[in-house]
Coordinates of N, CA and C in Angstrom, one line a residue:
X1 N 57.4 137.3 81.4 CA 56.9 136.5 82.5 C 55.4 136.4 82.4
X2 N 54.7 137.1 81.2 CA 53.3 136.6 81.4 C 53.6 136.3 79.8
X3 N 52.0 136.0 79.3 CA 51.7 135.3 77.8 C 51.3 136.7 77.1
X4 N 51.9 137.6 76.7 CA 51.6 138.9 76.2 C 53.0 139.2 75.2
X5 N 54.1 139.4 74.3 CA 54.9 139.6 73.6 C 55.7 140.9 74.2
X6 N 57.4 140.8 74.5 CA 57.7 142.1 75.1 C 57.8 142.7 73.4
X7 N 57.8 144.3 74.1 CA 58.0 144.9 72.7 C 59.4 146.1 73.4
X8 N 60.6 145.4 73.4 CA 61.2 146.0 74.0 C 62.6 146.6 72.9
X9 N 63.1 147.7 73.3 CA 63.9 148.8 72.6 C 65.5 149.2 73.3
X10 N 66.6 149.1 72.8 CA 67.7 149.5 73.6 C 68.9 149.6 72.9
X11 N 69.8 150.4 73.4 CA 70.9 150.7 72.7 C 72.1 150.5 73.9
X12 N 73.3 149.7 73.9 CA 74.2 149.2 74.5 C 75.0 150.9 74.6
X13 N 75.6 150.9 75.7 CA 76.2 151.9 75.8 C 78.1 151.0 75.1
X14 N 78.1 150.0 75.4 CA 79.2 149.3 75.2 C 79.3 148.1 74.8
X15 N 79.8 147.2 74.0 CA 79.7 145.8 73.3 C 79.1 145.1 74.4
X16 N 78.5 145.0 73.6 CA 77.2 143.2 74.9 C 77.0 142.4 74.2
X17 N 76.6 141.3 75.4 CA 75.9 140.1 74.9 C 74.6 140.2 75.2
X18 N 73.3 139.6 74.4 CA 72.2 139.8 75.2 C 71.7 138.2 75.2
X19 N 71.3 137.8 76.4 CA 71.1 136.5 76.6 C 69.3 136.1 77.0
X20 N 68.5 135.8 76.2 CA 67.6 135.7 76.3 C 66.8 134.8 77.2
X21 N 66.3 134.6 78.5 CA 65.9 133.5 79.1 C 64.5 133.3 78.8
X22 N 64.3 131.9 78.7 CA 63.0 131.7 78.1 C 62.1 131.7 79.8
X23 N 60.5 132.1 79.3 CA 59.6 132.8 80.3 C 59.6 131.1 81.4
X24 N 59.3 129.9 80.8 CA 59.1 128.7 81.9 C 60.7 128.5 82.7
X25 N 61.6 129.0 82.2 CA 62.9 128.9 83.0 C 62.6 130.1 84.3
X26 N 62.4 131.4 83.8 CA 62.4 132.9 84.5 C 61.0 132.5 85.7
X27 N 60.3 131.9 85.1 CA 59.5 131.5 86.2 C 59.8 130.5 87.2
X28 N 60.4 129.5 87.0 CA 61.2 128.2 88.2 C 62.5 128.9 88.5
X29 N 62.6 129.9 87.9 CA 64.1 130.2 88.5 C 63.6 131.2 89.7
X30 N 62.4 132.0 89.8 CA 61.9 133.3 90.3 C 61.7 132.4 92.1
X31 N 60.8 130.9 91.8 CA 61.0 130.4 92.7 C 62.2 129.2 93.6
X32 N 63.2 129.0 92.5 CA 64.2 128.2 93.1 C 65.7 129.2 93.6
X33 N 65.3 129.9 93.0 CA 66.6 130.8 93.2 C 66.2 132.5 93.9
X34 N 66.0 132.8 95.1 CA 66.0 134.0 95.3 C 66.7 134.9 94.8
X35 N 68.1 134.9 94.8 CA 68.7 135.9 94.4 C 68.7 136.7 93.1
X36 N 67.8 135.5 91.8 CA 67.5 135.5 90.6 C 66.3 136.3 90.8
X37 N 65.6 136.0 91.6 CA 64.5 137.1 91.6 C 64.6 138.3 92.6
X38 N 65.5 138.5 93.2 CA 65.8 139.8 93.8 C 66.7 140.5 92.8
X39 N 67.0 140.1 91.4 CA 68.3 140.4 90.8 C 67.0 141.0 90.0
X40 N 66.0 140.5 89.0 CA 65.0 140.4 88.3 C 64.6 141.9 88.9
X41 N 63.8 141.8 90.0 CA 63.1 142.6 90.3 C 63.7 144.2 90.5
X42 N 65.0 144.3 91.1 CA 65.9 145.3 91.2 C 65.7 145.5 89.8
X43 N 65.9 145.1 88.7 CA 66.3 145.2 87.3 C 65.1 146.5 87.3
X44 N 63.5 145.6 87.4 CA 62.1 146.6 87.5 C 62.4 147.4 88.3
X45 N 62.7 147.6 89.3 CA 62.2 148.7 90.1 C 63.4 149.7 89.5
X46 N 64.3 149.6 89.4 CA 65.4 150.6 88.6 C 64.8 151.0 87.4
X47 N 64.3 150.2 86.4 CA 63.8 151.0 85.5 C 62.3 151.7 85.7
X48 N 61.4 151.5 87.1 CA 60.1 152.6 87.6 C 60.9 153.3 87.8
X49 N 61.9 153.6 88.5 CA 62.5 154.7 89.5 C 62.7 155.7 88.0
X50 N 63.9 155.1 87.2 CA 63.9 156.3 85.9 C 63.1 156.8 85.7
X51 N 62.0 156.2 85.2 CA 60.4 156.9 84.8 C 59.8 157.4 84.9
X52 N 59.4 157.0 86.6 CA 59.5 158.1 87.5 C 59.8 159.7 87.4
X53 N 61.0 159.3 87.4 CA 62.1 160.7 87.4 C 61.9 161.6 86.3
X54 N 62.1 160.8 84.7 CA 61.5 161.5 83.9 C 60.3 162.2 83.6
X55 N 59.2 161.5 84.1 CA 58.0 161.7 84.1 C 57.7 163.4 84.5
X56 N 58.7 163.2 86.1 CA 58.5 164.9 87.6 C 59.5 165.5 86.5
X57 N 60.6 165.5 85.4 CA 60.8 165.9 85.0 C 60.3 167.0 83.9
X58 N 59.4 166.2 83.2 CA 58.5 166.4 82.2 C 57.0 167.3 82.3
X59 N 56.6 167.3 83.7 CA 56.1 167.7 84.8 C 56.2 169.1 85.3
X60 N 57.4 169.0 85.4 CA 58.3 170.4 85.8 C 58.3 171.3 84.8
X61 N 58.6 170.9 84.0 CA 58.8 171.5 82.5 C 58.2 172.0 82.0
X62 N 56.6 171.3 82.1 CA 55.3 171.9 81.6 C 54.8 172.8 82.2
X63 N 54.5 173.2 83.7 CA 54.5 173.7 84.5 C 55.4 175.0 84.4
X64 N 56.9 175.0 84.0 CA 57.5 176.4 83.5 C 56.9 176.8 82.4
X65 N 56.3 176.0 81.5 CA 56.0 176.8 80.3 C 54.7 177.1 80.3
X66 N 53.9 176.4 81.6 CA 52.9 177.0 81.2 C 52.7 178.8 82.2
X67 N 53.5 178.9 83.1 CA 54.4 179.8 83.6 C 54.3 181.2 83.1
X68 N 55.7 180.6 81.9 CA 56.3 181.6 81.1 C 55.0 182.0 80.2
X69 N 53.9 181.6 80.0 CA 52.6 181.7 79.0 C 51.9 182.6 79.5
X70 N 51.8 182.6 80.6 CA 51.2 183.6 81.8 C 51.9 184.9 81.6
X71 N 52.8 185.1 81.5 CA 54.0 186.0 81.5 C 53.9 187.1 80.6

């Protein structure tokens, strides 16, 4: 959606199709079609939420080991 290149990475858990929408369609669709951009955006905020998670994960972790260092 902006003029920047994705550099994006993924492994299907199961046979897919991946269907590429071009950025001037993703943008008229963002405003003709709500549901296309509540669909879009869910898509983003699911993938913050993971990252999130991993992040307090990773967080946590360090925090035990720096812990156990103490120890």
């Amino acid at each position: 959606m902006i003029d920047t290149p994705a550099i994006t990475y993924a492994k299907a858990k199961q046979k897919s199709k991946f269907i590429p929408v071009p950025k001037e369609l993703s943008n008229l669709w963002f405003v003709k079609y709500p549901s296309w951009r509540h669909y879009i955006i869910g898509l983003y905020q699911n993938r913050l939420d993971e990252l999130i998670r991993q992040n307090e994960r990773v967080v946590a972790q360090n925090e035990m080991i720096e812990i156990q260092k103490i120890r």
